[in-house]
Each structure stands twice: as structure tokens, then as C-alpha cells.
Amino acid sequence: MLTFSTDALRPQDRFEHWCEVRGKSLFGVTIELERDKRADFRGRFSATPVGSAVLAQMSASSYRVSRTASDIARVPSNSLHLAWQVRGPGHMNIGRDRVQFVRNGDLVFGHSNLPFASTPERTDGFDFFSLKIPATDELVLGARIEDAPPVALARDASLTRLVGAMFRSMTRDLAQAGQYAGDVAHMVRLALLARGRVRPRQDEIRAALHAGYLHAAREILLRDLHRASLTPAAVAAELGISLRQLHALFEPTGLSFARTLTAARLKAARRALYAIQERSIDEIAFSYGFDSIATFYRVFRSTYGMTPGDARCIPPQDQPANSENRVATAR
């Protein structure tokens, strides 16, 4: 992983360095900021390979950014760009009087060789993730992409939710982002489907939908694992799929929905046991969705080879490496 921070530079050099090295050279964009604000500029950046793609994370002071015709000529890129605007809304002009408002949480997708100009709405900085993916005919299933400008995917669309779930999974632990290389193609194809660039009835699209729904189901599971009443039916209903389809999503993983949920609850409880010593074991068990203390003790011991009380003295990273797989036989 490549990381960089302006904190190591003199205040008077930070913005110029960011413009030249991060803006012009790396991303091929033009960055602008009023001169009286440059001394207070801050920026942090990291880049992680995810297969042939590059995942970038950036946090910085607010500024205007554009990719002009000159930028494109200087740094051409036959690639697709998927960005997640975590924080820092703004207006993005993609030409021909087409201006859209990009809100916190929006996903923006398009070809990298098309111009845009983005102006922040606020002055308190931004955070975003960017995935740059080399474009190939195989990846895009022969779709025309060179004329696909960067636009925000429909916020309330089911396909956007699936792409977002995969993106958020990838960014949850950047040190492990490489393991999601196989999902990059799925994300691209679902984004292309959302923009009407590919046909839905293709084997590759069906595979992408399967991956997207699995990530979305896991995301709901992690969000609601504290609810003892969380059921497969509730997750299926939220995703708009049948109960049979939901169970089919988990079959290739080797763990059923129920065992995946138990593994997630145990992992969260394991961390809390060590980190929150003032809370009782029973409190922690109930707070992570276990409705029986006897069941919690049984599956915890079977999974980790120790009691919950013993686990309070051992950092979670020292737990047995195969603990998650043991859940399959703990129930």
C-alpha cells in the first residue's frame, strides 16, 4: 500500500505538492484553491492494488477539481472510474449544461477520459474512495463505454445498493482489499447495467447479481446482528428477493445464513469482551443477538477453544486462525 500525507511537508509547500504529484501526475486532474487558503491545506492519500485495479482513499481540505481536455491529453486513461463520496457534497459539471449534485454517500461511475469539473458545496473538507479499473472488452462485455461521462448512480436503485455493498466491503479493511479482486468485475458490470450499457440476461450479469446480493445480505447481517429477532425472511424482504434465493446466496460459501450470522456475532462479541471489560459477559452476549447464555458459552468455546471469561485476557488478534470455520460445527 502506498500512503502519503502533507503533514511531512512545510505548510507553504503542501498545496503545490498535492497539485503536482497527486493531481497532475497521478490522477491527471487540475486542482484549484484560493491562495489565501493554501497555507491551511491538509491532505492524506493511500493507494492499494486490487487485482489490476487501484483503490485510492483520500481525505483533504476542500478544493475545486476538474479533468480538462489538456489533462486528458497529458494523462490519457482507458479506464473506468468508480468513486464513493463518503463526505463532502458538491456540484459536478460534465459539460453541455449537465450539472448534478453529488451527495454524501453517492457512487459516481464513468469513463476516465471524459471531462468534468467539480465544485465543493462546503469548506470543511472531503473523504472519498476511488476505484480505477483498466477497461477491456472482456470486462465490459463489449459495451460502449468511451462516451459514458461520470454520473452518480441512482441513490434509491437496487443495483446501486449492490454495488455500494461490494465497495463498502472492499474498503472496510484496506489491508485486506486485495481479496476482493474478483468482485471488481462484478461491480463494473452492475454499474454498467444500472446505466443501461449491458443486457441483463447474460451469465456474467447473473454472477454479478449473485455476488452483489451476497454482499448486501452480509451488510444487513452486520448492521442488525444485535437483533435477536433477525431472520433470513427479514433480510430477503429488505433485498426484495425470495427466501429460497437468499439461502442460495450463501450455499457456495460453505456456511449457511444462520452460521454466517453466528460467526459474525461471535466475532463482534469476542472483540467486545476484551475491549469493554466493565460490561458483564451476559450483557455482551445479549447485546450481540444471543438469546441464550448457555448457547453463547457453548458456541464460543467450540469456536475459540476457550471460555468467554478466558477471552477477556487475550487480544482478539491472538484468537485461533481457524476460529470462524469452527462455527460450522458449533451449532
PDB file of N, CA and C in Angstrom, residues 230-290:
ATOM      1  N   LEU A 230     -33.455 -11.131  14.245  1.00  0.00           N
ATOM      2  CA  LEU A 230     -33.043 -11.067  12.851  1.00  0.00           C
ATOM      3  C   LEU A 230     -33.236 -12.432  12.194  1.00  0.00           C
ATOM      4  N   THR A 231     -33.959 -12.472  11.108  1.00  0.00           N
ATOM      5  CA  THR A 231     -34.268 -13.733  10.433  1.00  0.00           C
ATOM      6  C   THR A 231     -33.912 -13.654   8.956  1.00  0.00           C
ATOM      7  N   PRO A 232     -33.707 -14.806   8.311  1.00  0.00           N
ATOM      8  CA  PRO A 232     -33.488 -14.808   6.855  1.00  0.00           C
ATOM      9  C   PRO A 232     -34.642 -14.156   6.107  1.00  0.00           C
ATOM     10  N   ALA A 233     -35.859 -14.360   6.588  1.00  0.00           N
ATOM     11  CA  ALA A 233     -37.024 -13.781   5.912  1.00  0.00           C
ATOM     12  C   ALA A 233     -36.962 -12.260   5.912  1.00  0.00           C
ATOM     13  N   ALA A 234     -36.509 -11.664   7.019  1.00  0.00           N
ATOM     14  CA  ALA A 234     -36.415 -10.210   7.106  1.00  0.00           C
ATOM     15  C   ALA A 234     -35.367  -9.672   6.133  1.00  0.00           C
ATOM     16  N   VAL A 235     -34.241 -10.371   6.020  1.00  0.00           N
ATOM     17  CA  VAL A 235     -33.184  -9.945   5.105  1.00  0.00           C
ATOM     18  C   VAL A 235     -33.654 -10.076   3.660  1.00  0.00           C
ATOM     19  N   ALA A 236     -34.290 -11.207   3.345  1.00  0.00           N
ATOM     20  CA  ALA A 236     -34.793 -11.418   1.988  1.00  0.00           C
ATOM     21  C   ALA A 236     -35.807 -10.340   1.612  1.00  0.00           C
ATOM     22  N   ALA A 237     -36.682 -10.001   2.545  1.00  0.00           N
ATOM     23  CA  ALA A 237     -37.692  -8.979   2.273  1.00  0.00           C
ATOM     24  C   ALA A 237     -37.048  -7.622   2.009  1.00  0.00           C
ATOM     25  N   GLU A 238     -36.032  -7.272   2.781  1.00  0.00           N
ATOM     26  CA  GLU A 238     -35.371  -5.988   2.577  1.00  0.00           C
ATOM     27  C   GLU A 238     -34.685  -5.920   1.222  1.00  0.00           C
ATOM     28  N   LEU A 239     -34.128  -7.034   0.779  1.00  0.00           N
ATOM     29  CA  LEU A 239     -33.430  -7.071  -0.500  1.00  0.00           C
ATOM     30  C   LEU A 239     -34.378  -7.261  -1.681  1.00  0.00           C
ATOM     31  N   GLY A 240     -35.618  -7.636  -1.409  1.00  0.00           N
ATOM     32  CA  GLY A 240     -36.573  -7.852  -2.484  1.00  0.00           C
ATOM     33  C   GLY A 240     -36.369  -9.149  -3.232  1.00  0.00           C
ATOM     34  N   ILE A 241     -35.866 -10.170  -2.535  1.00  0.00           N
ATOM     35  CA  ILE A 241     -35.675 -11.483  -3.145  1.00  0.00           C
ATOM     36  C   ILE A 241     -36.415 -12.522  -2.315  1.00  0.00           C
ATOM     37  N   SER A 242     -36.550 -13.728  -2.859  1.00  0.00           N
ATOM     38  CA  SER A 242     -37.258 -14.775  -2.136  1.00  0.00           C
ATOM     39  C   SER A 242     -36.353 -15.392  -1.073  1.00  0.00           C
ATOM     40  N   LEU A 243     -36.969 -16.083  -0.126  1.00  0.00           N
ATOM     41  CA  LEU A 243     -36.205 -16.758   0.918  1.00  0.00           C
ATOM     42  C   LEU A 243     -35.305 -17.825   0.305  1.00  0.00           C
ATOM     43  N   ARG A 244     -35.807 -18.535  -0.695  1.00  0.00           N
ATOM     44  CA  ARG A 244     -35.007 -19.563  -1.359  1.00  0.00           C
ATOM     45  C   ARG A 244     -33.784 -18.925  -2.028  1.00  0.00           C
ATOM     46  N   GLN A 245     -33.967 -17.769  -2.670  1.00  0.00           N
ATOM     47  CA  GLN A 245     -32.843 -17.080  -3.303  1.00  0.00           C
ATOM     48  C   GLN A 245     -31.809 -16.648  -2.274  1.00  0.00           C
ATOM     49  N   LEU A 246     -32.270 -16.188  -1.110  1.00  0.00           N
ATOM     50  CA  LEU A 246     -31.338 -15.764  -0.068  1.00  0.00           C
ATOM     51  C   LEU A 246     -30.473 -16.933   0.381  1.00  0.00           C
ATOM     52  N   HIS A 247     -31.093 -18.063   0.674  1.00  0.00           N
ATOM     53  CA  HIS A 247     -30.314 -19.220   1.121  1.00  0.00           C
ATOM     54  C   HIS A 247     -29.348 -19.682   0.029  1.00  0.00           C
ATOM     55  N   ALA A 248     -29.753 -19.571  -1.225  1.00  0.00           N
ATOM     56  CA  ALA A 248     -28.881 -19.970  -2.331  1.00  0.00           C
ATOM     57  C   ALA A 248     -27.638 -19.089  -2.417  1.00  0.00           C
ATOM     58  N   LEU A 249     -27.743 -17.823  -1.982  1.00  0.00           N
ATOM     59  CA  LEU A 249     -26.588 -16.930  -1.999  1.00  0.00           C
ATOM     60  C   LEU A 249     -25.457 -17.465  -1.133  1.00  0.00           C
ATOM     61  N   PHE A 250     -25.802 -18.063   0.010  1.00  0.00           N
ATOM     62  CA  PHE A 250     -24.796 -18.496   0.979  1.00  0.00           C
ATOM     63  C   PHE A 250     -24.263 -19.898   0.705  1.00  0.00           C
ATOM     64  N   GLU A 251     -24.948 -20.678  -0.115  1.00  0.00           N
ATOM     65  CA  GLU A 251     -24.528 -22.060  -0.345  1.00  0.00           C
ATOM     66  C   GLU A 251     -23.087 -22.189  -0.822  1.00  0.00           C
ATOM     67  N   PRO A 252     -22.629 -21.386  -1.806  1.00  0.00           N
ATOM     68  CA  PRO A 252     -21.243 -21.537  -2.272  1.00  0.00           C
ATOM     69  C   PRO A 252     -20.194 -21.168  -1.225  1.00  0.00           C
ATOM     70  N   THR A 253     -20.570 -20.432  -0.174  1.00  0.00           N
ATOM     71  CA  THR A 253     -19.594 -20.009   0.833  1.00  0.00           C
ATOM     72  C   THR A 253     -19.236 -21.125   1.804  1.00  0.00           C
ATOM     73  N   GLY A 254     -20.056 -22.174   1.850  1.00  0.00           N
ATOM     74  CA  GLY A 254     -19.803 -23.255   2.795  1.00  0.00           C
ATOM     75  C   GLY A 254     -20.420 -23.032   4.152  1.00  0.00           C
ATOM     76  N   LEU A 255     -20.998 -21.838   4.372  1.00  0.00           N
ATOM     77  CA  LEU A 255     -21.682 -21.528   5.623  1.00  0.00           C
ATOM     78  C   LEU A 255     -23.091 -21.048   5.305  1.00  0.00           C
ATOM     79  N   SER A 256     -24.068 -21.596   5.988  1.00  0.00           N
ATOM     80  CA  SER A 256     -25.442 -21.150   5.800  1.00  0.00           C
ATOM     81  C   SER A 256     -25.619 -19.732   6.329  1.00  0.00           C
ATOM     82  N   PHE A 257     -26.780 -19.153   6.065  1.00  0.00           N
ATOM     83  CA  PHE A 257     -27.088 -17.832   6.621  1.00  0.00           C
ATOM     84  C   PHE A 257     -26.959 -17.859   8.141  1.00  0.00           C
ATOM     85  N   ALA A 258     -27.550 -18.877   8.782  1.00  0.00           N
ATOM     86  CA  ALA A 258     -27.546 -18.947  10.243  1.00  0.00           C
ATOM     87  C   ALA A 258     -26.127 -19.035  10.785  1.00  0.00           C
ATOM     88  N   ARG A 259     -25.295 -19.836  10.146  1.00  0.00           N
ATOM     89  CA  ARG A 259     -23.915 -19.987  10.642  1.00  0.00           C
ATOM     90  C   ARG A 259     -23.076 -18.744  10.354  1.00  0.00           C
ATOM     91  N   THR A 260     -23.354 -18.079   9.244  1.00  0.00           N
ATOM     92  CA  THR A 260     -22.671 -16.821   8.958  1.00  0.00           C
ATOM     93  C   THR A 260     -23.034 -15.772  10.001  1.00  0.00           C
ATOM     94  N   LEU A 261     -24.310 -15.721  10.374  1.00  0.00           N
ATOM     95  CA  LEU A 261     -24.760 -14.780  11.389  1.00  0.00           C
ATOM     96  C   LEU A 261     -24.120 -15.093  12.739  1.00  0.00           C
ATOM     97  N   THR A 262     -24.084 -16.372  13.104  1.00  0.00           N
ATOM     98  CA  THR A 262     -23.467 -16.748  14.375  1.00  0.00           C
ATOM     99  C   THR A 262     -21.989 -16.383  14.402  1.00  0.00           C
ATOM    100  N   ALA A 263     -21.284 -16.619  13.297  1.00  0.00           N
ATOM    101  CA  ALA A 263     -19.859 -16.281  13.220  1.00  0.00           C
ATOM    102  C   ALA A 263     -19.644 -14.779  13.404  1.00  0.00           C
ATOM    103  N   ALA A 264     -20.500 -13.966  12.784  1.00  0.00           N
ATOM    104  CA  ALA A 264     -20.371 -12.515  12.904  1.00  0.00           C
ATOM    105  C   ALA A 264     -20.654 -12.063  14.333  1.00  0.00           C
ATOM    106  N   ARG A 265     -21.669 -12.656  14.948  1.00  0.00           N
ATOM    107  CA  ARG A 265     -21.990 -12.304  16.333  1.00  0.00           C
ATOM    108  C   ARG A 265     -20.858 -12.688  17.275  1.00  0.00           C
ATOM    109  N   LEU A 266     -20.290 -13.862  17.070  1.00  0.00           N
ATOM    110  CA  LEU A 266     -19.192 -14.301  17.919  1.00  0.00           C
ATOM    111  C   LEU A 266     -17.971 -13.402  17.767  1.00  0.00           C
ATOM    112  N   LYS A 267     -17.667 -13.015  16.525  1.00  0.00           N
ATOM    113  CA  LYS A 267     -16.513 -12.150  16.288  1.00  0.00           C
ATOM    114  C   LYS A 267     -16.690 -10.799  16.972  1.00  0.00           C
ATOM    115  N   ALA A 268     -17.898 -10.237  16.863  1.00  0.00           N
ATOM    116  CA  ALA A 268     -18.168  -8.947  17.494  1.00  0.00           C
ATOM    117  C   ALA A 268     -18.127  -9.073  19.020  1.00  0.00           C
ATOM    118  N   ALA A 269     -18.719 -10.147  19.543  1.00  0.00           N
ATOM    119  CA  ALA A 269     -18.706 -10.362  20.988  1.00  0.00           C
ATOM    120  C   ALA A 269     -17.285 -10.591  21.495  1.00  0.00           C
ATOM    121  N   ARG A 270     -16.491 -11.304  20.707  1.00  0.00           N
ATOM    122  CA  ARG A 270     -15.097 -11.570  21.093  1.00  0.00           C
ATOM    123  C   ARG A 270     -14.318 -10.266  21.252  1.00  0.00           C
ATOM    124  N   ARG A 271     -14.518  -9.339  20.328  1.00  0.00           N
ATOM    125  CA  ARG A 271     -13.845  -8.035  20.426  1.00  0.00           C
ATOM    126  C   ARG A 271     -14.335  -7.265  21.643  1.00  0.00           C
ATOM    127  N   ALA A 272     -15.648  -7.289  21.874  1.00  0.00           N
ATOM    128  CA  ALA A 272     -16.217  -6.525  22.989  1.00  0.00           C
ATOM    129  C   ALA A 272     -15.782  -7.080  24.341  1.00  0.00           C
ATOM    130  N   LEU A 273     -15.646  -8.373  24.445  1.00  0.00           N
ATOM    131  CA  LEU A 273     -15.218  -8.980  25.712  1.00  0.00           C
ATOM    132  C   LEU A 273     -13.870  -8.433  26.158  1.00  0.00           C
ATOM    133  N   TYR A 274     -12.985  -8.241  25.211  1.00  0.00           N
ATOM    134  CA  TYR A 274     -11.656  -7.743  25.539  1.00  0.00           C
ATOM    135  C   TYR A 274     -11.644  -6.225  25.702  1.00  0.00           C
ATOM    136  N   ALA A 275     -12.406  -5.532  24.842  1.00  0.00           N
ATOM    137  CA  ALA A 275     -12.336  -4.065  24.810  1.00  0.00           C
ATOM    138  C   ALA A 275     -13.179  -3.389  25.874  1.00  0.00           C
ATOM    139  N   ILE A 276     -14.279  -4.028  26.307  1.00  0.00           N
ATOM    140  CA  ILE A 276     -15.198  -3.385  27.255  1.00  0.00           C
ATOM    141  C   ILE A 276     -15.273  -4.239  28.513  1.00  0.00           C
ATOM    142  N   GLN A 277     -14.249  -4.162  29.311  1.00  0.00           N
ATOM    143  CA  GLN A 277     -14.125  -5.027  30.480  1.00  0.00           C
ATOM    144  C   GLN A 277     -15.198  -4.739  31.531  1.00  0.00           C
ATOM    145  N   GLU A 278     -15.727  -3.509  31.535  1.00  0.00           N
ATOM    146  CA  GLU A 278     -16.702  -3.148  32.567  1.00  0.00           C
ATOM    147  C   GLU A 278     -18.080  -3.774  32.318  1.00  0.00           C
ATOM    148  N   ARG A 279     -18.324  -4.267  31.127  1.00  0.00           N
ATOM    149  CA  ARG A 279     -19.609  -4.909  30.830  1.00  0.00           C
ATOM    150  C   ARG A 279     -19.522  -6.400  31.128  1.00  0.00           C
ATOM    151  N   SER A 280     -20.601  -6.938  31.667  1.00  0.00           N
ATOM    152  CA  SER A 280     -20.602  -8.363  32.008  1.00  0.00           C
ATOM    153  C   SER A 280     -20.685  -9.216  30.744  1.00  0.00           C
ATOM    154  N   ILE A 281     -20.309 -10.460  30.876  1.00  0.00           N
ATOM    155  CA  ILE A 281     -20.362 -11.391  29.750  1.00  0.00           C
ATOM    156  C   ILE A 281     -21.800 -11.542  29.254  1.00  0.00           C
ATOM    157  N   ASP A 282     -22.740 -11.638  30.203  1.00  0.00           N
ATOM    158  CA  ASP A 282     -24.146 -11.782  29.809  1.00  0.00           C
ATOM    159  C   ASP A 282     -24.621 -10.577  29.004  1.00  0.00           C
ATOM    160  N   GLU A 283     -24.253  -9.369  29.466  1.00  0.00           N
ATOM    161  CA  GLU A 283     -24.652  -8.151  28.756  1.00  0.00           C
ATOM    162  C   GLU A 283     -24.143  -8.170  27.319  1.00  0.00           C
ATOM    163  N   ILE A 284     -22.888  -8.539  27.161  1.00  0.00           N
ATOM    164  CA  ILE A 284     -22.284  -8.555  25.828  1.00  0.00           C
ATOM    165  C   ILE A 284     -22.959  -9.597  24.946  1.00  0.00           C
ATOM    166  N   ALA A 285     -23.221 -10.769  25.503  1.00  0.00           N
ATOM    167  CA  ALA A 285     -23.876 -11.825  24.726  1.00  0.00           C
ATOM    168  C   ALA A 285     -25.240 -11.354  24.224  1.00  0.00           C
ATOM    169  N   PHE A 286     -26.026 -10.769  25.112  1.00  0.00           N
ATOM    170  CA  PHE A 286     -27.357 -10.295  24.712  1.00  0.00           C
ATOM    171  C   PHE A 286     -27.271  -9.136  23.729  1.00  0.00           C
ATOM    172  N   SER A 287     -26.277  -8.268  23.891  1.00  0.00           N
ATOM    173  CA  SER A 287     -26.170  -7.094  23.022  1.00  0.00           C
ATOM    174  C   SER A 287     -25.788  -7.459  21.595  1.00  0.00           C
ATOM    175  N   TYR A 288     -25.252  -8.662  21.398  1.00  0.00           N
ATOM    176  CA  TYR A 288     -24.905  -9.096  20.053  1.00  0.00           C
ATOM    177  C   TYR A 288     -25.835 -10.188  19.535  1.00  0.00           C
ATOM    178  N   GLY A 289     -27.052 -10.216  20.048  1.00  0.00           N
ATOM    179  CA  GLY A 289     -28.088 -11.019  19.444  1.00  0.00           C
ATOM    180  C   GLY A 289     -28.266 -12.423  19.959  1.00  0.00           C
ATOM    181  N   PHE A 290     -27.466 -12.854  20.932  1.00  0.00           N
ATOM    182  CA  PHE A 290     -27.660 -14.186  21.502  1.00  0.00           C
ATOM    183  C   PHE A 290     -28.810 -14.135  22.502  1.00  0.00           C
TER     184      PHE A 290
END
